[in-house]
Amino acid sequence: MEKFKVLKAVAAPLPLVNVDTDMIIPARFLKTIKRTGLGKSLFYAMRFDETGAEKPDFVLNKDAYRNSKILIAGDNFGCGSSREHAPWSLADFGIRCVIAPSFADIFYGNSFKNGILCITLPQAQVDMLSAKASTGNTAGGAFTVDLENGTITAPDGAVVTFSVDGTKRNNLLNGLDDIGITMQSADKIGAFEDKQRREQPWLYQSA
Amino acid sequence: MTATTLYDKLWNSHVVTSDADGTTVLYIDLHLIHEVTSPQAFEGLRAAGRKVHSPEKTVAVPDHNVPTTADRLLTIKDPEGRLQLEMLDSNCRDFGVPYIPMNDIRQGIVHIIGPELGLTQPGKTIVCGDSHTSTHGALGALAFGIGTSEVEHVLATQTLLTKKSKNMRVLVEGKLPAGVTAKDLVLAIIGKIGTSGGTGYVIEYVGEAFRDLSMEGRMTVCNMSIEGGARAGLIAPDDKTFEYLKGRSHAPKGAAWEQAVAYWRTLKSDEGAHFDKEVVLNAADLVPHVTWGTSPEDVLPISAKVPDPKSFADANKSKAAQRSIEYMGLTVGMPLEQIKVDKVFIGSCTNGRIEDMRAAAAVLKGRKVAKGVGVLIVPGSGQVKHQAEEEGLDAIFTAAGAEWREPGCSMCLGMNPDVLKPGERCASTSNRNFEGRQGVGGRTHLVSPAMAAAAAITGHLTDVRKI
């Protein structure tokens, strides 16, 4: 997994509540056996019309935001399905950080496993950052997200602090693979199974 | 001993090891997989030279993109969907994972077949790369959806690296009035807590209303826990649960059955156990519910009208309501009962069980589908299909003018041939009314099977109690 230390990039405001996983990537684009190449389907219904032409009003279609790597969204971002295609499509498009008042649980976990930092902030701070990303001379400017120090710096120098769960932060900073970490506990997993087999033998009956 | 909740007990009994910050290696007893969220996980295993840790605790079945027409065994026209199905087949063969193919009577929606085959049991931890894994909590199992990286993690280690959620209790006492079903109950709960009300929690449903539900009804409730933001829903196992499981093909047998039941009886929240959040509803107050917008929290009693976005106190919710009403093509103040439908879909992991088929048949029996309305009835599994046909339900459906199909996820999610056309409106027993969920530009109203059948007859959303 790609490490995440400091990200300096344009932030796109997407001030909608309940942006669900079908909005992030409609189900018809899930028929793939790859993790890559999904960026073109990101926010498909919001980004493109029936003919496949870009909708000029959608934020990521505006010139100032085409290269955004940060999204500033509304409450309950990523609600709905467990499809990891949602963070895969964000990552493939280039989004490495999403800032919102809250995230759906499964999406949140999936994102970190794909090198995407989800930052939860109070609504007022999200609104403030969203306003800076969308209006005035800070619009389209570069925001700096520093995971090591837990800070977001707006283009005008305003700083907001954030915190992230220690394990998730560490894995992201170091680009660690969960499976490798868990496999270090192989003996403990074996011991758990031995104990479970004694106490709940029906779980080990062949059926 | 401190009093603990059912969730605490299920969690504690599966902790392999835990860090100071709560990050836990949690043992997984059953891993269900399907064609859409597994190919990249197997690809990851291959790339790292890893095996499946416990193939015998893994079961695979195709459901999401299988067509539901009888000709599906001859050919699957969609090349991408076909490739995913072929990959599931070959991955299972390569890694020794038990696989239920499309032409097997046991095939069906993964969350329907788990309980049906007795794979789902109280006390187990169950995961699947699908958010509606919460369904299995109806039997007192800790069950939740995971992403594909986690599917790979479980395949490789039979564990998950995760953190514990908080405890939430939804208490509903009293009896559900006639015509009010498990679906109405869970829609009313989501209406009350909102789609993020359960975020960070596991919900335990307690009280007479849930105790009185059939196992099928309990599964409907737990299924939609995720629509309330909770990864898992739970109902403590009881005699009804044991009766349901007894004799099912993967249920424990003989002495092991007695031993298992003795353990399962301990799986309940202790008196005085701490819940971080509690929500209370009164069953007697409930009526049939229907969604009007594009989030499951956009739900109202069938007697209500399309709300005015200005009536929402929160500015963001008001904006979302405005967007929903536009997408849904509705008018503020319009009675919900006047909303005409083009399609009716009865099925899915929410409402594709035998009881749902019976509820739809009870309404459709001796009646005709309204002119111009297309009705699709899709059993959740081959066994549900077989049972329904034994009971003659298929004949009732087809006599009414509905289509009776082969099992699968069908029109719930717009990734197989069963999709709405742009602008089409559907009364659906599925679980999500998101924009485009049932097909590009499609409009979804979530309802119970009885309410869906009522809409099929009248051609508009209808209070089934009037029929």
XYZ file of C-alpha atoms in Angstrom:
674
model
C 0.000 0.000 0.000
C 1.166 3.509 -0.828
C 2.360 5.469 2.224
C 0.543 8.615 3.277
C 2.579 11.304 5.009
C 1.909 14.779 3.633
C -0.547 15.503 0.827
C -0.561 18.917 -0.840
C -3.397 19.164 -3.340
C -6.551 20.884 -4.499
C -9.642 20.112 -2.400
C -13.006 19.689 -4.120
C -16.108 20.661 -2.147
C -18.987 18.158 -2.372
C -21.377 19.462 0.289
C -24.024 16.711 0.072
C -25.214 14.540 2.964
C -25.503 10.753 2.600
C -23.274 10.408 -0.472
C -23.854 6.677 -0.888
C -21.728 3.981 -2.480
C -24.051 3.782 -5.501
C -23.378 7.481 -6.110
C -19.640 6.937 -5.717
C -19.748 4.029 -8.170
C -22.971 2.576 -9.623
C -23.303 -1.211 -9.394
C -23.065 -1.800 -13.133
C -19.394 -0.817 -12.933
C -18.624 -3.477 -10.326
C -18.385 -6.218 -12.911
C -14.637 -6.182 -12.927
C -12.059 -8.581 -11.605
C -9.450 -5.838 -11.141
C -8.876 -3.206 -8.485
C -7.712 -0.599 -10.974
C -9.256 1.425 -13.772
C -12.390 2.416 -11.871
C -11.612 6.145 -11.732
C -13.489 6.758 -14.963
C -16.686 5.493 -13.309
C -16.313 7.564 -10.138
C -19.492 9.580 -9.359
C -20.688 8.479 -12.800
C -24.294 9.671 -12.615
C -23.258 13.032 -11.191
C -20.293 13.487 -13.559
C -21.771 12.405 -16.894
C -25.098 12.748 -18.724
C -26.961 10.034 -20.639
C -24.689 10.459 -23.664
C -21.544 10.118 -21.553
C -20.714 13.812 -21.856
C -19.453 15.656 -18.814
C -21.939 17.651 -16.752
C -20.191 21.034 -16.503
C -21.726 21.875 -13.112
C -20.232 18.897 -11.289
C -17.290 19.994 -9.207
C -14.740 17.497 -10.544
C -15.557 18.616 -14.107
C -14.563 22.203 -13.373
C -11.039 23.071 -14.455
C -9.989 24.271 -11.010
C -10.886 20.900 -9.460
C -9.941 18.328 -12.096
C -6.765 17.451 -10.262
C -8.289 17.361 -6.794
C -6.813 14.790 -4.450
C -8.956 15.853 -1.493
C -12.753 15.773 -1.173
C -14.667 17.806 1.394
C -18.070 16.159 1.776
C -21.229 16.088 3.910
C -22.390 13.899 6.756
C -22.496 10.063 6.476
C -20.195 9.859 3.455
C -19.920 6.372 1.913
C -23.140 4.962 3.322
C -24.611 1.854 1.723
C -22.798 -1.149 0.410
C -19.497 -2.733 1.394
C -18.135 -2.475 -2.157
C -14.434 -1.681 -2.004
C -14.922 -0.459 -5.559
C -15.923 2.844 -3.901
C -12.460 3.598 -2.463
C -10.833 1.902 -5.492
C -12.609 4.353 -7.810
C -11.700 7.323 -5.600
C -8.077 6.217 -5.424
C -7.917 5.516 -9.154
C -9.235 9.013 -9.840
C -6.517 10.361 -7.551
C -8.433 11.140 -4.352
C -6.213 10.360 -1.334
C -8.154 12.138 1.418
C -11.840 12.686 2.244
C -12.913 15.141 4.919
C -16.478 14.890 6.307
C -18.485 15.251 9.544
C -18.998 11.461 9.569
C -18.387 8.346 7.497
C -20.215 5.041 7.158
C -18.264 2.339 9.026
C -17.483 -0.086 6.205
C -16.461 2.615 3.740
C -14.225 4.151 6.400
C -12.345 0.900 6.983
C -12.103 0.092 3.285
C -10.606 3.504 2.512
C -7.685 3.193 4.907
C -6.846 -0.205 3.427
C -6.442 1.540 0.081
C -4.293 4.397 1.209
C -7.136 6.909 1.502
C -7.165 9.015 4.640
C -10.677 9.761 5.987
C -10.741 12.713 8.349
C -13.747 13.255 10.611
C -14.228 16.843 11.757
C -17.074 18.771 13.412
C -19.634 20.121 10.925
C -18.562 23.732 11.508
C -14.932 22.984 10.599
C -15.995 20.998 7.526
C -18.212 23.911 6.478
C -15.323 26.336 6.964
C -12.921 24.213 4.865
C -15.617 23.611 2.255
C -16.211 27.353 1.968
C -12.486 28.001 1.542
C -12.333 25.287 -1.132
C -15.267 26.717 -3.072
C -15.203 30.519 -2.799
C -12.899 33.516 -2.788
C -9.229 33.460 -3.659
C -8.705 30.200 -1.738
C -10.974 28.289 -4.177
C -9.007 25.779 -6.201
C -5.928 26.422 -4.078
C -3.758 23.767 -2.506
C -4.604 22.355 0.917
C -1.961 20.529 2.901
C -2.940 17.449 4.873
C -0.176 16.367 7.239
C -0.959 12.982 8.794
C 2.139 12.861 10.966
C 1.257 16.137 12.684
C -2.535 15.845 12.319
C -3.066 19.163 10.575
C -4.952 20.486 7.571
C -3.659 23.800 6.265
C -5.946 25.774 3.959
C -4.525 27.817 1.052
C -4.813 30.990 3.194
C -2.768 29.445 6.003
C -5.714 28.607 8.318
C -4.957 25.413 10.249
C -7.358 22.745 11.515
C -6.146 19.847 13.631
C -7.434 16.279 13.443
C -6.759 12.891 14.940
C -7.014 9.384 13.538
C -7.084 5.990 15.247
C -3.510 4.995 16.143
C -3.329 1.714 14.247
C -4.907 3.106 11.089
C -2.588 6.107 11.246
C 0.486 3.939 11.701
C -0.476 1.599 8.847
C -1.073 4.540 6.524
C 2.144 6.333 7.486
C 4.134 3.160 6.868
C 2.098 1.632 4.051
C 1.630 -1.603 6.042
C -0.313 -4.640 4.863
C -2.820 -5.964 7.436
C -2.446 -9.596 6.424
C 1.271 -9.583 7.092
C 0.647 -8.088 10.542
C -2.032 -10.657 11.436
C 0.092 -13.559 10.226
C 2.529 -12.716 12.990
C -0.252 -13.979 15.316
C -0.513 -17.361 13.560
C 0.298 -19.260 16.774
C -2.405 -17.439 18.662
C -4.928 -18.176 15.905
C -3.983 -21.856 16.118
C -4.355 -21.814 19.908
C -7.762 -20.150 19.581
C -8.904 -22.878 17.212
C -7.693 -25.637 19.547
C -9.628 -24.137 22.438
C -12.743 -23.549 20.329
C -12.589 -27.118 19.039
C -12.642 -28.403 22.627
C -15.377 -26.081 23.862
C -17.630 -25.899 20.792
C -16.941 -29.147 18.913
C -20.045 -28.742 16.742
C -18.277 -25.931 14.901
C -15.751 -28.486 13.693
C -18.168 -31.243 12.665
C -17.956 -31.880 9.000
C -21.402 -31.291 7.572
C -19.011 -10.487 36.962
C -19.991 -7.364 35.106
C -23.207 -7.578 33.175
C -22.495 -7.860 29.455
C -24.550 -7.502 26.303
C -25.104 -10.205 23.712
C -22.714 -8.326 21.429
C -20.065 -8.197 24.189
C -20.364 -11.970 24.641
C -20.104 -12.721 20.922
C -17.151 -10.381 20.590
C -15.304 -11.603 23.689
C -15.628 -15.243 22.672
C -13.859 -14.557 19.370
C -10.939 -12.365 20.414
C -7.682 -14.049 19.395
C -5.525 -11.181 20.589
C -5.995 -7.497 21.223
C -3.754 -4.396 21.325
C -3.744 -1.644 23.900
C -5.696 0.606 21.531
C -8.395 -2.039 21.023
C -7.287 -3.286 17.600
C -8.304 -6.926 17.714
C -7.625 -10.063 15.757
C -11.181 -11.440 15.713
C -11.762 -15.070 14.763
C -14.301 -15.691 12.005
C -16.363 -18.901 12.083
C -18.056 -18.577 8.703
C -17.016 -16.681 5.585
C -19.557 -16.397 2.786
C -18.339 -15.250 -0.596
C -19.914 -14.293 -3.909
C -18.772 -13.359 -7.396
C -18.596 -9.564 -7.159
C -16.406 -8.821 -4.151
C -14.092 -11.851 -4.228
C -12.076 -11.903 -7.510
C -9.602 -9.242 -6.352
C -9.199 -11.025 -3.005
C -8.210 -14.299 -4.673
C -5.924 -12.336 -6.987
C -4.251 -10.903 -3.884
C -3.763 -14.379 -2.392
C -2.170 -15.613 -5.602
C 0.126 -12.621 -5.847
C 1.355 -13.205 -2.279
C 1.524 -17.001 -2.621
C -1.020 -17.488 0.179
C -3.560 -20.282 0.721
C -7.089 -20.176 2.083
C -6.642 -20.765 5.834
C -9.892 -22.718 6.409
C -11.718 -23.642 3.195
C -14.204 -25.672 5.272
C -15.347 -22.469 6.998
C -15.912 -20.775 3.664
C -18.862 -21.141 1.287
C -19.239 -19.520 -2.109
C -22.374 -18.886 -4.125
C -23.109 -16.692 -7.148
C -26.007 -14.282 -6.628
C -25.408 -10.619 -7.501
C -25.121 -10.733 -11.247
C -26.833 -14.006 -12.151
C -29.750 -13.521 -14.526
C -33.125 -14.690 -13.160
C -34.553 -16.001 -16.414
C -34.726 -19.748 -17.037
C -32.332 -19.532 -20.008
C -29.471 -18.521 -17.721
C -28.045 -22.018 -17.703
C -27.585 -21.947 -21.448
C -25.755 -18.701 -21.703
C -25.024 -15.518 -19.803
C -24.976 -12.761 -22.363
C -23.173 -10.126 -20.358
C -19.442 -10.891 -20.846
C -18.272 -9.062 -17.704
C -20.835 -10.744 -15.485
C -20.033 -14.102 -17.038
C -16.330 -13.587 -16.370
C -16.989 -12.887 -12.676
C -19.082 -16.064 -12.418
C -16.386 -18.107 -14.149
C -13.741 -16.596 -11.877
C -15.714 -17.590 -8.767
C -15.974 -21.130 -10.054
C -12.280 -21.408 -10.915
C -11.066 -19.607 -7.780
C -13.081 -21.974 -5.592
C -11.673 -24.967 -7.436
C -8.088 -23.673 -7.188
C -8.330 -22.856 -3.479
C -10.556 -25.767 -2.407
C -13.480 -23.615 -1.314
C -16.950 -25.240 -1.242
C -18.989 -23.776 -4.066
C -22.720 -23.891 -4.787
C -23.163 -23.464 -8.546
C -26.027 -21.700 -10.276
C -27.754 -24.926 -11.310
C -27.898 -26.279 -7.722
C -31.202 -26.087 -5.818
C -29.245 -24.661 -2.871
C -28.144 -21.653 -4.933
C -29.618 -18.328 -3.942
C -28.859 -14.994 -2.370
C -25.993 -15.550 0.031
C -27.935 -14.128 3.002
C -30.938 -16.318 2.278
C -29.009 -19.563 1.940
C -26.797 -19.171 5.028
C -29.694 -19.590 7.475
C -31.559 -21.931 5.136
C -28.682 -24.448 5.037
C -28.065 -24.146 8.779
C -24.624 -22.635 8.129
C -25.715 -19.582 10.092
C -25.872 -20.498 13.769
C -26.167 -18.605 17.046
C -22.828 -17.624 18.518
C -20.906 -17.695 15.252
C -19.001 -14.791 13.775
C -19.999 -14.475 10.123
C -18.630 -12.147 7.466
C -19.214 -11.635 3.770
C -18.174 -9.027 1.250
C -21.664 -7.607 1.295
C -23.174 -5.102 3.682
C -26.405 -7.059 4.153
C -24.488 -9.739 6.038
C -26.210 -8.129 9.031
C -29.150 -10.416 8.108
C -27.580 -13.391 9.909
C -27.746 -11.559 13.249
C -31.394 -12.635 13.376
C -30.140 -16.018 14.619
C -27.898 -14.532 17.280
C -24.712 -14.604 15.190
C -22.356 -11.628 15.026
C -22.495 -10.957 11.298
C -21.334 -8.000 9.278
C -20.245 -6.890 5.834
C -16.601 -6.390 4.893
C -14.666 -4.988 1.958
C -12.581 -6.989 -0.474
C -9.265 -6.347 1.322
C -10.910 -7.856 4.386
C -12.254 -10.766 2.322
C -8.638 -11.463 1.382
C -7.602 -11.082 5.020
C -10.230 -13.593 6.190
C -9.378 -16.019 3.408
C -5.706 -15.880 4.403
C -6.038 -15.918 8.203
C -9.669 -16.816 9.153
C -9.607 -13.623 11.208
C -10.267 -9.931 10.849
C -8.223 -7.052 12.179
C -10.890 -4.810 13.613
C -12.146 -2.774 16.547
C -15.187 -3.240 18.688
C -18.300 -1.160 18.019
C -20.520 0.362 20.690
C -23.739 -1.197 21.980
C -27.130 0.131 20.930
C -30.496 -1.257 21.946
C -33.723 -0.833 20.008
C -36.654 -1.712 22.244
C -40.079 -2.261 20.704
C -42.775 -3.554 23.025
C -46.351 -4.393 22.102
C -47.972 -6.177 19.183
C -47.699 -5.097 15.571
C -51.191 -4.241 14.252
C -52.662 -6.341 11.414
C -51.130 -5.498 8.039
C -47.948 -4.138 9.647
C -44.890 -6.303 9.005
C -41.227 -6.692 9.937
C -40.379 -4.457 6.953
C -42.593 -1.655 8.244
C -41.037 -2.075 11.666
C -37.472 -1.702 10.399
C -38.384 1.160 8.053
C -39.961 2.972 11.027
C -36.786 2.384 13.073
C -34.605 3.809 10.267
C -37.005 6.762 9.962
C -36.479 7.421 13.646
C -32.689 6.994 13.938
C -31.693 8.084 10.405
C -29.205 6.382 8.106
C -26.268 7.315 10.327
C -28.044 6.751 13.655
C -26.406 3.358 14.047
C -22.950 4.305 12.740
C -20.332 2.926 15.111
C -22.844 0.634 16.830
C -24.081 -2.913 16.788
C -27.837 -2.892 17.357
C -29.586 -5.460 19.517
C -33.327 -5.598 18.884
C -35.286 -6.463 22.015
C -38.902 -6.571 23.083
C -42.127 -8.340 22.317
C -42.372 -7.067 18.733
C -39.154 -8.870 17.744
C -39.843 -11.934 19.860
C -43.185 -12.306 18.103
C -41.657 -12.104 14.616
C -41.029 -15.275 12.652
C -37.380 -16.060 11.891
C -37.960 -14.678 8.394
C -39.278 -11.418 9.860
C -36.304 -11.190 12.215
C -33.991 -11.589 9.235
C -35.771 -8.727 7.445
C -35.177 -6.478 10.456
C -31.518 -7.403 10.945
C -30.918 -7.186 7.190
C -31.687 -3.465 7.174
C -29.562 -2.630 10.239
C -26.969 -1.367 7.784
C -29.503 1.087 6.345
C -29.569 2.557 9.843
C -25.752 2.750 9.720
C -25.114 -0.229 12.032
C -22.777 -2.864 10.669
C -24.589 -5.600 12.562
C -28.006 -6.250 14.070
C -28.713 -8.924 16.660
C -31.683 -10.766 18.074
C -31.009 -13.121 20.988
C -31.618 -16.733 19.983
C -34.648 -18.454 21.518
C -36.714 -21.605 21.025
C -38.000 -20.206 17.742
C -34.398 -19.959 16.519
C -33.559 -23.514 17.585
C -36.759 -24.864 16.053
C -35.874 -23.098 12.779
C -32.366 -24.564 12.706
C -33.073 -28.110 13.822
C -32.562 -30.652 11.052
C -31.103 -28.170 8.543
C -28.271 -29.715 6.572
C -25.360 -27.957 8.302
C -26.938 -27.713 11.773
C -25.294 -29.786 14.511
C -26.702 -33.297 14.879
C -27.305 -35.717 17.764
C -25.418 -35.059 20.983
C -23.674 -32.084 19.406
C -27.084 -30.490 18.829
C -27.934 -30.702 22.556
C -24.524 -29.341 23.470
C -24.885 -26.488 21.004
C -28.378 -25.549 22.195
C -27.182 -25.502 25.817
C -24.516 -22.996 24.783
C -26.850 -20.994 22.563
C -29.224 -20.489 25.508
C -26.495 -18.480 27.262
C -26.369 -15.999 24.379
C -28.385 -13.059 25.665
C -27.733 -9.695 27.244
C -27.497 -9.793 31.036
C -29.926 -7.880 33.196
C -28.485 -4.394 33.681
C -25.970 -4.660 30.818
C -24.841 -1.277 29.565
C -26.005 0.079 26.215
C -24.404 3.272 24.914
C -27.587 4.288 23.111
C -31.203 3.245 23.365
C -34.172 3.839 21.072
C -37.736 2.953 22.019
C -40.754 2.504 19.759
C -44.236 1.249 20.467
C -45.388 -1.509 18.119
C -49.058 -0.612 18.491
C -48.407 2.839 16.959
C -46.898 1.461 13.750
C -48.538 1.516 10.309
C -47.339 0.395 6.853
C -44.419 2.552 5.741
C -43.079 3.614 2.360
C -40.048 5.629 1.270
C -40.559 8.783 -0.796
C -36.938 9.884 -1.344
C -33.513 8.513 -2.185
C -32.300 7.565 1.272
C -33.891 4.860 3.425
C -34.423 7.499 6.125
C -36.811 9.286 3.731
C -39.665 7.157 5.006
C -43.240 7.935 6.086
C -46.523 6.192 6.876
C -48.451 5.371 3.690
C -51.162 7.861 4.741
C -48.647 10.758 4.617
C -47.870 13.269 1.863
C -44.608 14.092 0.061
C -42.913 16.420 2.562
C -41.927 20.020 1.960
C -38.109 20.363 1.988
C -38.612 23.632 3.862
C -40.080 21.633 6.750
C -36.647 20.131 7.561
C -34.924 22.058 10.331
C -31.419 21.046 9.193
C -30.262 22.976 6.086
C -28.319 19.999 4.685
C -31.302 17.669 5.117
C -33.542 20.240 3.472
C -31.199 20.415 0.485
C -31.060 16.608 0.316
C -34.882 16.413 0.421
C -35.134 18.916 -2.436
C -32.699 16.847 -4.511
C -34.604 13.627 -3.673
C -37.987 15.041 -4.658
C -36.581 16.242 -7.971
C -34.916 12.922 -8.694
C -38.056 11.010 -7.736
C -40.243 13.255 -9.920
C -42.689 14.010 -7.104
C -44.662 17.080 -6.074
C -44.574 18.499 -2.564
C -47.830 17.800 -0.738
C -48.867 14.931 -3.005
C -50.442 12.048 -1.034
C -48.066 9.055 -1.149
C -51.024 6.828 -2.055
C -51.424 8.701 -5.349
C -47.940 7.814 -6.571
C -48.316 5.574 -9.642
C -45.833 2.762 -10.229
C -44.534 1.154 -13.432
C -42.880 -1.842 -11.836
C -43.186 -3.942 -8.725
C -40.276 -6.014 -7.438
C -40.777 -8.659 -4.770
C -37.583 -10.393 -3.683
C -34.019 -9.644 -2.416
C -32.150 -10.610 0.755
C -34.553 -8.337 2.632
C -37.790 -9.944 1.467
C -37.069 -12.996 -0.686
C -37.925 -15.694 1.859
C -40.897 -18.071 1.837
C -42.925 -15.954 4.245
C -42.514 -12.975 1.907
C -43.712 -15.052 -1.035
C -46.741 -16.134 1.025
C -47.517 -12.545 2.032
C -47.436 -11.428 -1.593
C -49.563 -14.405 -2.672
C -52.173 -13.685 0.010
C -52.755 -10.266 -1.560
C -52.478 -11.335 -5.209
C -54.669 -14.440 -4.917
C -57.660 -14.180 -7.229
C -56.682 -10.655 -8.297
C -55.075 -9.162 -11.381
C -52.055 -6.928 -11.740
C -53.064 -3.411 -12.860
C -52.770 -2.677 -16.566
C -49.347 -1.409 -17.567
C -47.596 -2.531 -14.381
C -44.781 -5.091 -14.667
C -44.423 -7.356 -11.659
C -41.314 -9.390 -10.973
C -41.370 -11.957 -8.172
C -37.979 -13.487 -7.482
C -37.471 -16.166 -4.830
C -34.358 -15.697 -2.703
C -33.113 -19.233 -3.268
C -33.753 -22.462 -5.122
C -35.235 -23.887 -1.948
C -37.604 -20.932 -1.517
C -38.607 -21.396 -5.157
C -39.222 -25.106 -4.654
C -41.229 -24.535 -1.465
C -43.322 -21.777 -3.067
C -44.094 -24.025 -6.020
C -45.051 -26.890 -3.672
C -47.540 -24.493 -2.083
C -48.868 -23.367 -5.464
C -47.772 -19.757 -4.962
C -46.198 -19.561 -8.414
C -49.589 -20.377 -9.953
C -51.187 -17.529 -7.964
C -48.504 -15.129 -9.163
C -48.669 -16.047 -12.810
C -52.503 -16.121 -12.793
C -52.383 -12.560 -11.441
C -50.067 -11.546 -14.282
C -46.760 -11.445 -12.418
C -43.492 -13.008 -13.593
C -42.016 -15.824 -11.492
C -38.248 -16.071 -11.807
C -35.124 -18.013 -10.884
C -33.318 -17.067 -7.623
C -30.847 -14.195 -7.359
C -30.378 -10.609 -6.238
C -32.329 -9.494 -9.313
C -33.741 -5.972 -9.346
C -32.386 -4.986 -5.950
C -29.128 -3.573 -7.220
C -28.961 -2.953 -10.949
C -26.059 -5.204 -11.863
C -27.858 -8.043 -13.650
C -30.400 -7.879 -16.494
C -33.271 -6.978 -14.115
C -33.119 -3.183 -14.091
C -35.483 -0.236 -14.228
C -35.405 2.020 -17.271
C -34.663 5.720 -16.729
C -37.639 7.399 -15.078
C -39.410 4.140 -14.243
C -40.915 3.958 -10.791
C -40.904 0.795 -8.711
C -42.554 -0.377 -5.509
C -39.774 -2.610 -4.254
C -39.279 -4.944 -1.312
C -35.512 -4.410 -1.494
C -33.415 -2.354 0.892
C -32.004 0.714 -0.856
C -33.707 3.561 -2.678
C -30.490 5.326 -3.666
C -30.376 7.247 -6.956
C -29.911 4.718 -9.750
C -29.844 1.744 -7.390
C -32.295 -0.337 -9.451
C -31.009 0.985 -12.770
C -29.907 4.301 -14.234
C -32.565 6.935 -13.518
C -34.849 4.409 -11.810
C -37.038 5.511 -8.902
C -37.490 3.231 -5.920
C -40.122 3.168 -3.181
C -39.243 0.671 -0.460
C -42.196 -1.298 0.917
C -43.145 -4.645 2.461
C -44.109 -7.610 0.236
C -47.813 -7.154 1.071
C -47.614 -3.437 0.215
C -45.755 -4.226 -3.016
C -48.480 -6.702 -3.973
C -51.139 -4.095 -3.169
C -49.379 -1.573 -5.446
C -49.262 -4.238 -8.169
C -53.057 -4.556 -8.094
C -53.975 -0.872 -7.924
C -51.076 0.528 -9.967
C -50.184 3.046 -7.271
C -48.759 2.982 -3.756
C -51.572 1.623 -1.614
C -52.292 0.908 2.033
C -52.604 -2.887 1.943
C -55.021 -2.738 4.872
C -57.631 -1.278 2.503
C -57.504 -4.290 0.211
